[in-house]
GROMACS .gro file of C-alpha atoms in nm:
model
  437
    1UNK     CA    1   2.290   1.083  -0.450
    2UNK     CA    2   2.332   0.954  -0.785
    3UNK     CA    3   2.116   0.940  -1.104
    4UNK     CA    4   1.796   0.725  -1.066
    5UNK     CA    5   1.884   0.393  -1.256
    6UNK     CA    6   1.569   0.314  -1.438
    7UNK     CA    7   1.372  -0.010  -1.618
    8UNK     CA    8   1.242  -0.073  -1.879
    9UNK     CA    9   0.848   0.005  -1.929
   10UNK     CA   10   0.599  -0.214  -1.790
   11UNK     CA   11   0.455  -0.456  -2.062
   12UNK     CA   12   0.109  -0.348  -2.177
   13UNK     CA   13  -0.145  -0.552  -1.961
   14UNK     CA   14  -0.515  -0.476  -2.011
   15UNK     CA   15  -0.603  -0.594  -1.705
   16UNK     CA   16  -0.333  -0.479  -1.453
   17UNK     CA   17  -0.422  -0.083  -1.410
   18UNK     CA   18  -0.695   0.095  -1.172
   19UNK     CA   19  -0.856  -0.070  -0.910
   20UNK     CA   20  -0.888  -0.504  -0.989
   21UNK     CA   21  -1.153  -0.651  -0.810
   22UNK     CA   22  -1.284  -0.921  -0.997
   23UNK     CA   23  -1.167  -1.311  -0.984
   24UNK     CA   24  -1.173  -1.256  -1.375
   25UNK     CA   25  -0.876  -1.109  -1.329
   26UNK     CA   26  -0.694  -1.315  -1.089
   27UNK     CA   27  -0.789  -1.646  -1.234
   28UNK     CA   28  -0.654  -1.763  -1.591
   29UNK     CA   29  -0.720  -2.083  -1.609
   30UNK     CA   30  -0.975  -2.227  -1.775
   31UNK     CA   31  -1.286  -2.429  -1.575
   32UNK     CA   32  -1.172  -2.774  -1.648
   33UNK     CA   33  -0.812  -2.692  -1.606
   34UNK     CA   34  -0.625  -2.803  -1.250
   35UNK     CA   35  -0.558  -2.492  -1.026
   36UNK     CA   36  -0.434  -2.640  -0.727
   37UNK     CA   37  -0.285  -2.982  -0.636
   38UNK     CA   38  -0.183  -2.912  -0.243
   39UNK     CA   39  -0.157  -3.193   0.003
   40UNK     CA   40  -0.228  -3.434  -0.268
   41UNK     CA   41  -0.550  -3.277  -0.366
   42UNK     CA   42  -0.651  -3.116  -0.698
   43UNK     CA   43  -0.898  -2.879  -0.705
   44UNK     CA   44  -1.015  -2.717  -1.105
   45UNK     CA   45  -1.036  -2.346  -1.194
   46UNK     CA   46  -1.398  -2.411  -1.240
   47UNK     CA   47  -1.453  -2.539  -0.882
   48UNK     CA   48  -1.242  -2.268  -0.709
   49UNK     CA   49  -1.446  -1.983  -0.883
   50UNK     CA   50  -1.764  -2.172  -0.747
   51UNK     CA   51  -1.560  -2.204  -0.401
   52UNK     CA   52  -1.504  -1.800  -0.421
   53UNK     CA   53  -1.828  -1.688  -0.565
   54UNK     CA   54  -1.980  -1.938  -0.220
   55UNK     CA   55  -1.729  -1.807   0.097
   56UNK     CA   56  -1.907  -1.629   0.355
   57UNK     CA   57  -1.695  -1.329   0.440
   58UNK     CA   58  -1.736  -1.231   0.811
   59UNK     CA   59  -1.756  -0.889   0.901
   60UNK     CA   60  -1.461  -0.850   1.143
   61UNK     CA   61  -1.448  -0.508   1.391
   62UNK     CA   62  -1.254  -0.230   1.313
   63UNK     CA   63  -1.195  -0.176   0.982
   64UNK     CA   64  -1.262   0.184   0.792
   65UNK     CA   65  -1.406  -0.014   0.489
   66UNK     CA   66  -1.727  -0.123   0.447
   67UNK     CA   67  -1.746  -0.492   0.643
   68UNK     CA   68  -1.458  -0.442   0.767
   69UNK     CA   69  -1.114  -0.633   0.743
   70UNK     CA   70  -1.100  -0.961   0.662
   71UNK     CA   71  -0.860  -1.199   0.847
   72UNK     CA   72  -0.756  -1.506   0.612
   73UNK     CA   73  -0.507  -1.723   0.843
   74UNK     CA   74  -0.673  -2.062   0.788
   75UNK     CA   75  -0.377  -2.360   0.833
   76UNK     CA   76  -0.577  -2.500   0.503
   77UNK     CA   77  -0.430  -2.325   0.203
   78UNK     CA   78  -0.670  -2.392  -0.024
   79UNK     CA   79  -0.870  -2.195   0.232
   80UNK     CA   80  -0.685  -1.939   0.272
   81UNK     CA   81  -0.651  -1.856  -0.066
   82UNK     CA   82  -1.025  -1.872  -0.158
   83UNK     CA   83  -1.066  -1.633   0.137
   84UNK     CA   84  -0.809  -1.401  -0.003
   85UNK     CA   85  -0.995  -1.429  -0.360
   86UNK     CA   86  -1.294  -1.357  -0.222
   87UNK     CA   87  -1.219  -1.078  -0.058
   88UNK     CA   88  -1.047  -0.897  -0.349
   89UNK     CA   89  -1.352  -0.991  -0.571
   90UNK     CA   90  -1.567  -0.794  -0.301
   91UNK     CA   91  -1.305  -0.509  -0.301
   92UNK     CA   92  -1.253  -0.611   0.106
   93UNK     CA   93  -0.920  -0.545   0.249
   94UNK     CA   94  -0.793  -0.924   0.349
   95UNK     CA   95  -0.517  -0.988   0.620
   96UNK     CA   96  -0.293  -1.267   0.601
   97UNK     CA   97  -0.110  -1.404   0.886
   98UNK     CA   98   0.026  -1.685   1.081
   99UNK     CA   99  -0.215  -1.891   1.184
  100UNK     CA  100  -0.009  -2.010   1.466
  101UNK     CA  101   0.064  -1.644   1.569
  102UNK     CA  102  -0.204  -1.451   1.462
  103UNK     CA  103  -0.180  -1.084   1.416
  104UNK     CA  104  -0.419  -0.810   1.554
  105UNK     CA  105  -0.653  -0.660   1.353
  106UNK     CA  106  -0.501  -0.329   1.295
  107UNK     CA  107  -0.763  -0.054   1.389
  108UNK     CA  108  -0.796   0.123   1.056
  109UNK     CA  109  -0.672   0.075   0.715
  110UNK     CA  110  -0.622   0.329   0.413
  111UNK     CA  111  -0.996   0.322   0.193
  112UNK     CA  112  -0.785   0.177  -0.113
  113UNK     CA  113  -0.585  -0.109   0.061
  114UNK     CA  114  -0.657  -0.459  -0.043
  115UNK     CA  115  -0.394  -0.674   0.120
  116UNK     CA  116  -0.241  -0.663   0.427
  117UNK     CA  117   0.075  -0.858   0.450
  118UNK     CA  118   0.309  -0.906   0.729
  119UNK     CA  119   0.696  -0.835   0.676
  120UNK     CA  120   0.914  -1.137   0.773
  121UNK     CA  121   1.005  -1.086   1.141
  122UNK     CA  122   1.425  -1.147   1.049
  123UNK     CA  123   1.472  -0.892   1.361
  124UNK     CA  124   1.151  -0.872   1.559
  125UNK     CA  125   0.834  -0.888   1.511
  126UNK     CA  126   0.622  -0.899   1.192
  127UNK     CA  127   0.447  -0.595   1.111
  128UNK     CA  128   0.148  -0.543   0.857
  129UNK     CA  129   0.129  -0.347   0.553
  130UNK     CA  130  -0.118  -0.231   0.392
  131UNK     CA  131  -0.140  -0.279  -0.008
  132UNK     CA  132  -0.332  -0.192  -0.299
  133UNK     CA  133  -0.437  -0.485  -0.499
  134UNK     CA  134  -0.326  -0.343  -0.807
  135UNK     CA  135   0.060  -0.310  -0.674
  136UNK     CA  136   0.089  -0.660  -0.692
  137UNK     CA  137  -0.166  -0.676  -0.980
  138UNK     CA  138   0.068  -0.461  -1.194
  139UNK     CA  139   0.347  -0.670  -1.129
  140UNK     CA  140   0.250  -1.003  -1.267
  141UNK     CA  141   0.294  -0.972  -1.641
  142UNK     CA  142   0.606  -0.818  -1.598
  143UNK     CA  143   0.747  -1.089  -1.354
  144UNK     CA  144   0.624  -1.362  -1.580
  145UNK     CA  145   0.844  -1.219  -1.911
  146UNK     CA  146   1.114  -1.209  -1.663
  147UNK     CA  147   1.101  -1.560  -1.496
  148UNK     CA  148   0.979  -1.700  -1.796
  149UNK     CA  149   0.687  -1.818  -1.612
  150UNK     CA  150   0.322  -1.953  -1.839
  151UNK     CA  151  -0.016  -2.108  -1.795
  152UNK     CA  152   0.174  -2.460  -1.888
  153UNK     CA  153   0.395  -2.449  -1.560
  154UNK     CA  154   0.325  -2.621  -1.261
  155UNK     CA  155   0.463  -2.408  -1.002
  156UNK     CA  156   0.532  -2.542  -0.634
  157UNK     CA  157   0.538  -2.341  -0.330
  158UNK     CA  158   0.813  -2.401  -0.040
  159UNK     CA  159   0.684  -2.197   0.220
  160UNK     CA  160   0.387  -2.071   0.383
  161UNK     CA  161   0.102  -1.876   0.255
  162UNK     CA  162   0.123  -1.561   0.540
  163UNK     CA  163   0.449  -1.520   0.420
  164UNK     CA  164   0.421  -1.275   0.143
  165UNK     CA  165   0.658  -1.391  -0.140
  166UNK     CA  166   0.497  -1.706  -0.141
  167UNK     CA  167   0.143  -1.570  -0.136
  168UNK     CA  168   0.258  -1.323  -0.447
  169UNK     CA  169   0.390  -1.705  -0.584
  170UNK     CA  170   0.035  -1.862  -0.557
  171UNK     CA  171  -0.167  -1.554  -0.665
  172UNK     CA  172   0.054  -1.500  -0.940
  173UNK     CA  173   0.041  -1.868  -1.098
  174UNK     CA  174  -0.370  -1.838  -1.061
  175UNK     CA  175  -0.283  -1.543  -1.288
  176UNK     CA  176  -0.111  -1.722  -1.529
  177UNK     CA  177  -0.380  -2.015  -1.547
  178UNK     CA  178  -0.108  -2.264  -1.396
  179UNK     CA  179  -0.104  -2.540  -1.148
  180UNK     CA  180  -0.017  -2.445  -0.808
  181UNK     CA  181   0.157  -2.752  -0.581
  182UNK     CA  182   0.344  -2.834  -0.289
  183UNK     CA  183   0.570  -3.059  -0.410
  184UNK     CA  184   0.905  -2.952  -0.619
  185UNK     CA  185   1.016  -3.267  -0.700
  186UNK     CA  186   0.711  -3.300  -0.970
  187UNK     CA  187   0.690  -2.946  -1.022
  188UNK     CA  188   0.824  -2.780  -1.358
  189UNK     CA  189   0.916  -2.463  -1.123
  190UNK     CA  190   0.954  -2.359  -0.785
  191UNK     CA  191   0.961  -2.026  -0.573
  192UNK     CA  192   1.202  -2.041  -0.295
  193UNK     CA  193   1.470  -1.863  -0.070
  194UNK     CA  194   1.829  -1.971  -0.133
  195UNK     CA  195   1.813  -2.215   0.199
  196UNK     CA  196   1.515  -2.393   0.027
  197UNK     CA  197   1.749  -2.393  -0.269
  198UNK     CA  198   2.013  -2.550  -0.091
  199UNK     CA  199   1.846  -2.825   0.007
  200UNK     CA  200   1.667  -2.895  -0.352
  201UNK     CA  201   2.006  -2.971  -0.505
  202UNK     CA  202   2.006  -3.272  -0.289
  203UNK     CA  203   1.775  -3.440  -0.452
  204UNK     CA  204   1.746  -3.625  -0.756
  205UNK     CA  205   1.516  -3.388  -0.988
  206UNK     CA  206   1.557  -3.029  -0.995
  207UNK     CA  207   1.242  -2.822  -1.146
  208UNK     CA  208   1.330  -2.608  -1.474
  209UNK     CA  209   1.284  -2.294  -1.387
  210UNK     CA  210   1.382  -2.178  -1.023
  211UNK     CA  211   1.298  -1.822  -0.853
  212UNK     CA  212   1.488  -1.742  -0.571
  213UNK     CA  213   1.417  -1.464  -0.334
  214UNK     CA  214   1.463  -1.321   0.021
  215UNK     CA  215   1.820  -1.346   0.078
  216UNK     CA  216   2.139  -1.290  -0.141
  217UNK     CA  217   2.170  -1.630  -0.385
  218UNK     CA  218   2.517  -1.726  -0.364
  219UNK     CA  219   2.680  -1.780  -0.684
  220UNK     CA  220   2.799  -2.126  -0.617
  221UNK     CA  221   2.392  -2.175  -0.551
  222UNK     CA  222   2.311  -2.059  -0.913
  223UNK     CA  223   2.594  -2.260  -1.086
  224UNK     CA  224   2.491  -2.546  -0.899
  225UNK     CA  225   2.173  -2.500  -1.034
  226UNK     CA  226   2.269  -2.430  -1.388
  227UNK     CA  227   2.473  -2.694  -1.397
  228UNK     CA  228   2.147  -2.914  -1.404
  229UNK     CA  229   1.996  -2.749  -1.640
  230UNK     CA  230   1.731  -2.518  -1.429
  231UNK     CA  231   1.673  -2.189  -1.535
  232UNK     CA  232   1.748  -1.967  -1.216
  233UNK     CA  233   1.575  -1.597  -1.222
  234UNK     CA  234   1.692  -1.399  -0.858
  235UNK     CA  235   1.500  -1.098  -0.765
  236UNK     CA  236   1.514  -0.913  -0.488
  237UNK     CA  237   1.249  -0.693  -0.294
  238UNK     CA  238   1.128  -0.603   0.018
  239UNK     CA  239   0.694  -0.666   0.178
  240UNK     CA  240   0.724  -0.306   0.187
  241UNK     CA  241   0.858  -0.189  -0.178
  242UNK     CA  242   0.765  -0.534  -0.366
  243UNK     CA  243   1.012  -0.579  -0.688
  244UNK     CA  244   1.317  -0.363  -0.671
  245UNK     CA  245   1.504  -0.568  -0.934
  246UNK     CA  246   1.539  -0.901  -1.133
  247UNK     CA  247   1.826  -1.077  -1.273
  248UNK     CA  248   1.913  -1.048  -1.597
  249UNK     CA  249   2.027  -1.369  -1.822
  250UNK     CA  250   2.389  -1.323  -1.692
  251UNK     CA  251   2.256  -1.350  -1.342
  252UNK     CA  252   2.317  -0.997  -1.278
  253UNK     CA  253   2.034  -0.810  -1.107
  254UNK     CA  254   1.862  -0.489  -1.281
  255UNK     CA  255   1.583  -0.242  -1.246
  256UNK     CA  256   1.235  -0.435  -1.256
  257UNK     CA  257   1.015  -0.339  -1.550
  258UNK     CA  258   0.815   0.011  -1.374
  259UNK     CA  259   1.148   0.092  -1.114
  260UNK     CA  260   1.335   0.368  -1.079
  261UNK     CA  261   1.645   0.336  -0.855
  262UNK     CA  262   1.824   0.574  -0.694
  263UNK     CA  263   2.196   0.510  -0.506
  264UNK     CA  264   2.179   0.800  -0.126
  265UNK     CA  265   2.428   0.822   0.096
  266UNK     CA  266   2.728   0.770  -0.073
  267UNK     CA  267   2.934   0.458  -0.222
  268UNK     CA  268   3.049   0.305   0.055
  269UNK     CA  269   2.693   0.292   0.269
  270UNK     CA  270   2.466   0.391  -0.039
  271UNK     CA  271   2.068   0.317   0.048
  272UNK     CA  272   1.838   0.223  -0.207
  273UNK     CA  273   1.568   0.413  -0.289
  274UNK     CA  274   1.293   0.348  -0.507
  275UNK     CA  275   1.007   0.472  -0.706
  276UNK     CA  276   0.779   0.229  -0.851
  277UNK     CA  277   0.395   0.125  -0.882
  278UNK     CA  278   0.422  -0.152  -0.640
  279UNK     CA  279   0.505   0.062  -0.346
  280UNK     CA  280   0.319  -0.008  -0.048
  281UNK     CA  281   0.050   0.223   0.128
  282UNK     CA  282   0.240   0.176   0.423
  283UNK     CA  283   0.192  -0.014   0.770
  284UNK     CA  284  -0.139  -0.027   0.936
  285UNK     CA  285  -0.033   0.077   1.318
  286UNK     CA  286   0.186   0.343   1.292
  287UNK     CA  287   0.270   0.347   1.680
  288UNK     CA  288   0.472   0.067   1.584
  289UNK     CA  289   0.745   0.160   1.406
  290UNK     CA  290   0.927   0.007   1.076
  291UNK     CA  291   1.216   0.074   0.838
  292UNK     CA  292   0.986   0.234   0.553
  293UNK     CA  293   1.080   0.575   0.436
  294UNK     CA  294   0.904   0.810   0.196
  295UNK     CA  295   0.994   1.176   0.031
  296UNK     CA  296   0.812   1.411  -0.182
  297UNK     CA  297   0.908   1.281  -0.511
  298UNK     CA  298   0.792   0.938  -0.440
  299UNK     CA  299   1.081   0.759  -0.355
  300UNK     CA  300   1.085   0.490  -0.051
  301UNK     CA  301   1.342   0.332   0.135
  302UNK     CA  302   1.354   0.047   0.362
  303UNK     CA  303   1.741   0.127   0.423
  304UNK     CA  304   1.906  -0.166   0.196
  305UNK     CA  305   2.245  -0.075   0.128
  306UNK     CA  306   2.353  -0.132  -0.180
  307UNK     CA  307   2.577  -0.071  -0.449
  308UNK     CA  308   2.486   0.064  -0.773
  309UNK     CA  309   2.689   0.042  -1.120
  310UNK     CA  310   2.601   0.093  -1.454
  311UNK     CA  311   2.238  -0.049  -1.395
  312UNK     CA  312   2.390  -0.334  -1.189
  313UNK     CA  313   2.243  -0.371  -0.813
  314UNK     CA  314   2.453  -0.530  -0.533
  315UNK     CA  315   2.231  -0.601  -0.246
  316UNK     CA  316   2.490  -0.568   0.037
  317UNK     CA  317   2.192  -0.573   0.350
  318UNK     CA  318   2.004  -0.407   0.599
  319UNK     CA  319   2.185  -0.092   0.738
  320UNK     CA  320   1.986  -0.211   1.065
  321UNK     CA  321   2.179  -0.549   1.038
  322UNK     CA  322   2.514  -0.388   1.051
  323UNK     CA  323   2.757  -0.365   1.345
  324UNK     CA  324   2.906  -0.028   1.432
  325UNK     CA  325   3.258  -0.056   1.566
  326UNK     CA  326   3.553   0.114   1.612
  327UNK     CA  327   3.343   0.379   1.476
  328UNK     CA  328   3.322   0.159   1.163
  329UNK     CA  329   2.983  -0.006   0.997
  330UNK     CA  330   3.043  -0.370   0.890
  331UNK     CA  331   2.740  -0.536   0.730
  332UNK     CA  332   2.691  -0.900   0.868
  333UNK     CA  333   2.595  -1.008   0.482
  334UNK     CA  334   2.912  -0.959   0.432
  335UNK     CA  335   3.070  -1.151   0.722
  336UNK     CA  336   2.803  -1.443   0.656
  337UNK     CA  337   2.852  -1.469   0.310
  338UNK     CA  338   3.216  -1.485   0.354
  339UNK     CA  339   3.233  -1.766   0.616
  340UNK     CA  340   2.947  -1.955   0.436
  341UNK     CA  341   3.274  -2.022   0.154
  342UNK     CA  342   3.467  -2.203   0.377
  343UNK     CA  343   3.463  -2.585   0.380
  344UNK     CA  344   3.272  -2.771   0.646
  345UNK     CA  345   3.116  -2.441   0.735
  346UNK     CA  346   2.716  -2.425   0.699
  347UNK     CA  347   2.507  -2.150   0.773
  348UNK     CA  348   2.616  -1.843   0.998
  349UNK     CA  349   2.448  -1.563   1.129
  350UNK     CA  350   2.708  -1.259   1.192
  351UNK     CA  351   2.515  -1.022   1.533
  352UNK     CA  352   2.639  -0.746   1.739
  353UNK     CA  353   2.791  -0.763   2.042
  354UNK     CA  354   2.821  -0.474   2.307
  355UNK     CA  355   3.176  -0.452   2.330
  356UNK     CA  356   3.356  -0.184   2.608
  357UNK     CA  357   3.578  -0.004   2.400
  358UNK     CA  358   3.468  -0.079   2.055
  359UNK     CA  359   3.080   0.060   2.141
  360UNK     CA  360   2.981  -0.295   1.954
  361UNK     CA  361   3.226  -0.627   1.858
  362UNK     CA  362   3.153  -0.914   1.541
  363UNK     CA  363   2.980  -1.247   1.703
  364UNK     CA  364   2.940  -1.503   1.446
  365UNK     CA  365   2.725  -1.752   1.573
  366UNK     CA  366   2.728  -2.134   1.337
  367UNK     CA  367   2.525  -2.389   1.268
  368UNK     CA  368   2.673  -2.736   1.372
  369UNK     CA  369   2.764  -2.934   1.103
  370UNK     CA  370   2.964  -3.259   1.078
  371UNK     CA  371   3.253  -3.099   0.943
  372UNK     CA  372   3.227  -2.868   1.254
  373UNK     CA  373   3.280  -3.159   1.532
  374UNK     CA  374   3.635  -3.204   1.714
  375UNK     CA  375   3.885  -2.883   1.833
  376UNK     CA  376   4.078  -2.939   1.508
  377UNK     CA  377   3.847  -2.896   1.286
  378UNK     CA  378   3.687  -2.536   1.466
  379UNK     CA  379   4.047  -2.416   1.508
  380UNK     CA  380   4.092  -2.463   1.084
  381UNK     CA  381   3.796  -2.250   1.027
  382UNK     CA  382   3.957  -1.973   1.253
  383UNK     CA  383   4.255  -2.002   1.102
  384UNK     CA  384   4.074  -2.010   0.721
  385UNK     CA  385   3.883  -1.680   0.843
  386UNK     CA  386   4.167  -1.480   0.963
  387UNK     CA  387   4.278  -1.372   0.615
  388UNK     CA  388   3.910  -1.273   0.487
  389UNK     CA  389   3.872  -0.983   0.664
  390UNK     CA  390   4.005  -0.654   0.814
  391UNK     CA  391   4.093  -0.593   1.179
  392UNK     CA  392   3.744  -0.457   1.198
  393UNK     CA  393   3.541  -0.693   1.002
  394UNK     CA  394   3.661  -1.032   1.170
  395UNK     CA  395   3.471  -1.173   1.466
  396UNK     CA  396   3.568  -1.120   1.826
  397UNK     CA  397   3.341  -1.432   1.961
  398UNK     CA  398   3.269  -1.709   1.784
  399UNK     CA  399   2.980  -1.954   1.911
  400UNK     CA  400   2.843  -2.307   1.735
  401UNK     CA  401   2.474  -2.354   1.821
  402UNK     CA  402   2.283  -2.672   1.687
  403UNK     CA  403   1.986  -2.496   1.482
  404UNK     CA  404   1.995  -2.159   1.418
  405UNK     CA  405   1.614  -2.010   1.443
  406UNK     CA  406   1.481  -1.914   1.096
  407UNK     CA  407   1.157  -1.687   0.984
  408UNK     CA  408   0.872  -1.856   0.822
  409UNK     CA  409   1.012  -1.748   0.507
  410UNK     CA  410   1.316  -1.867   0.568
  411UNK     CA  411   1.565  -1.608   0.681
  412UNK     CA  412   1.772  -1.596   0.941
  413UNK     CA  413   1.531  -1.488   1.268
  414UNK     CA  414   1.846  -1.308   1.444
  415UNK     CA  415   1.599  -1.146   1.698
  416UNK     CA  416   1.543  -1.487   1.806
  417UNK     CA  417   1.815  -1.597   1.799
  418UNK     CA  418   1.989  -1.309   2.003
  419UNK     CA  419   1.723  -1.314   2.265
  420UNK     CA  420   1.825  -1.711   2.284
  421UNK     CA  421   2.160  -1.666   2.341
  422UNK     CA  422   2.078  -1.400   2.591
  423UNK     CA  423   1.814  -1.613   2.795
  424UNK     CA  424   1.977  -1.928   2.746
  425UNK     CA  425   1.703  -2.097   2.528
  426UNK     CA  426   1.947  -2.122   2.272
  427UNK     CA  427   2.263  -2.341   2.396
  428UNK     CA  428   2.586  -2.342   2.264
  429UNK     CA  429   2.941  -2.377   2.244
  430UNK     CA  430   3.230  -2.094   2.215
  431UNK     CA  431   3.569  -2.185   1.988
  432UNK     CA  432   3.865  -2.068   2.116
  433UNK     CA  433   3.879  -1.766   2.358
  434UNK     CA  434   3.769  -1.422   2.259
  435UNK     CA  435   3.975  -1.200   2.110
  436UNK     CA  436   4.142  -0.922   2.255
  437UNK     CA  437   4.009  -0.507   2.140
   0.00000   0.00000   0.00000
């Protein structure tokens, strides 16, 4: 274990300690200024108070709190999100989730949650967590010195509302007393993952200020960016733990303001753990399972592996992501990240294979690109690959599937996309032969 790496101090905020339950505090805008402008329609900070102080909050069954838990999965989001105020401005703990794949109600909840919010489903299924208000409360004024972020911005979503970075996005500009949108291309900035990001340099106008979070942002990403003149701010976090760290002006990331971090395990497959005030409570069924960790001190773990020097994290991935072989742990990050830098090569999603001898084997599965189609050109990416890796790190099996199934949020869904392959819901095509143990 090595020494706990910590921030800075959280900024002085009046109103982000103790229990927040007022829409004072989670609306800055002025009445006549514009709070939302989603699907085309603007809606003013003086109407959406009058919307929040007017929702009718069913009770819903089984909740510990008084009324019970309220479920806020409407497809509107402008809905949704005056359900969610409303609910933290009655001190009711509010559940987000898919509206298309609603979540159960979970039986009972911690007396001092607030939010439930549902992890992203990358490997299974989503899970909920249960939240104070005041861990993501805390947070804003810290996140806004460090993106930059004000109550001039216009700040446009790219994702859905159940996921929960972009429902700490919306809640957080309401903070600020900005305009929330849908719509980058007029926005001043944007929160999205580095896929989203991808496809944003395509187009003509990039916003000004970009945050990018749940996966790794490739450097050739943020240049890209940069290069246009966008401000690019990275952080990276977890539903469970919130903020872990931010990046710093020279794009490398740090402690977030409030977060101690400490390096167990060792170098080579380090964990992080982390002590902070935006931990959360935990998740609401416990016969369910999850990565989240917790010791005496305070610390919590969600088993990232990282690696940690001089202040400096390196978000290397999931240890539940890896592939064991050879008695050997290879992270697919790692793998992905590498064979996302060769040309004509788009996005890949590195799984484990059972494999006879080895225990498990490297299966990169791609996305079909143009570059991708005829024998010569799949053979060249082999052949481009072989040199990246060890014996152990390169890939056995090598498939090309059209789409490769993403979360909500985003991320590679590699549950779903294993279970495909299995099942053979997901077709696709094998380069070359496998290779030999």
């Amino acid at each position: 274990m090595t020494s706990p790496v910590a921030s800075d101090p959280v900024p002085s905020d009046p109103a982000a300690s103790g229990v927040v339950t007022s829409t004072v505090q989670w609306l800055g805008g002025a009445d006549e200024d514009t709070a939302l402008r989603l699907a085309g329609r603007p809606l003013s900070y003086g109407a959406l108070r009058e919307r929040v102080a007017r929702q009718v909050l069913a009770p819903a069954p089984g909740g510990s709190a008084p009324g019970g838990i309220v479920r806020a999965d409407s497809a509107d989001d402008t809905e949704l999100l005056v359900t969610v105020l409303a609910a933290l401005e009655r001190g009711r703990p509010v559940m987000i989730s898919d509206v298309h794949d609603p979540a159960a109600l979970p039986g009972r909840v911690p007396d001092s949650t607030g939010l439930i919010v549902m992890t992203s489903g990358s490997s299974g299924r989503a899970r909920g967590i249960a939240r104070t208000a005041a861990s993501w409360h805390d947070s804003f004024a810290p996140f806004a010195v460090a993106t930059g972020l004000g109550r001039e911005d216009s700040v446009a979503l790219t994702g859905p509302l159940h996921v929960s970075m972009h429902l700490f996005a919306a809640l957080h500009t309401l903070w600020l007393g900005a305009e929330l949108g849908d719509d980058p291309g007029t926005a001043s900035a944007v929160h999205c993952t580095p896929a989203v990001l991808r496809r944003l340099l395509s187009a003509e106008r990039l916003p000004e200020r970009i945050i990018v979070a749940g996966a790794a942002l490739p450097e050739a990403g943020r240049a890209a960016a940069e290069r246009r003149g966008s401000a690019v701010t990275e952080y990276y976090g977890a539903a469970e733990l919130s903020f872990v760290a931010v990046s710093d002006r020279a794009g490398a990331l740090r402690a977030f303001p409030g977060v101690e971090i400490e390096l167990r395990g060792g170098e080579s497959e380090g964990s992080a753990w982390v002590r902070s005030p935006y931990l959360a409570l935990g998740y609401v069924d416990s016969t369910n399972g999850g990565a989240l960790l917790r010791d005496d001190s305070g610390f919590a773990s969600v088993g990232d592996l990282i690696d940690l020097d001089d202040g400096v994290v390196r978000v290397r991935g999931r240890a539940d992501a890896a592939v064991t072989t050879a008695g050997s742990t290879v992270l697919s990050e790692d793998i992905e990240r590498a064979l996302e830098g060769i040309p004509g090569v788009g996005t890949v999603s590195v799984l484990a294979e059972p494999h006879a001898i080895l225990g498990e084997s490297v299966l990169a599965v791609l996305e079909r690109t143009a570059e991708l189609d005829g024998a010569e050109a799949r053979a060249a990416v082999l052949t481009a690959a072989r040199p990246l890796f060890t014996p152990i790190e390169r890939p056995r099996r090598w498939l090309i599937v059209d789409t490769i199934p993403r979360t909500a949020s985003g991320k590679l869904a590699k549950g779903v996309l294993r279970a495909g392959l299995e099942d053979g819901t997901i077709p696709f095509i094998e380069i070359g032969a496998p290779a030999d143990a």
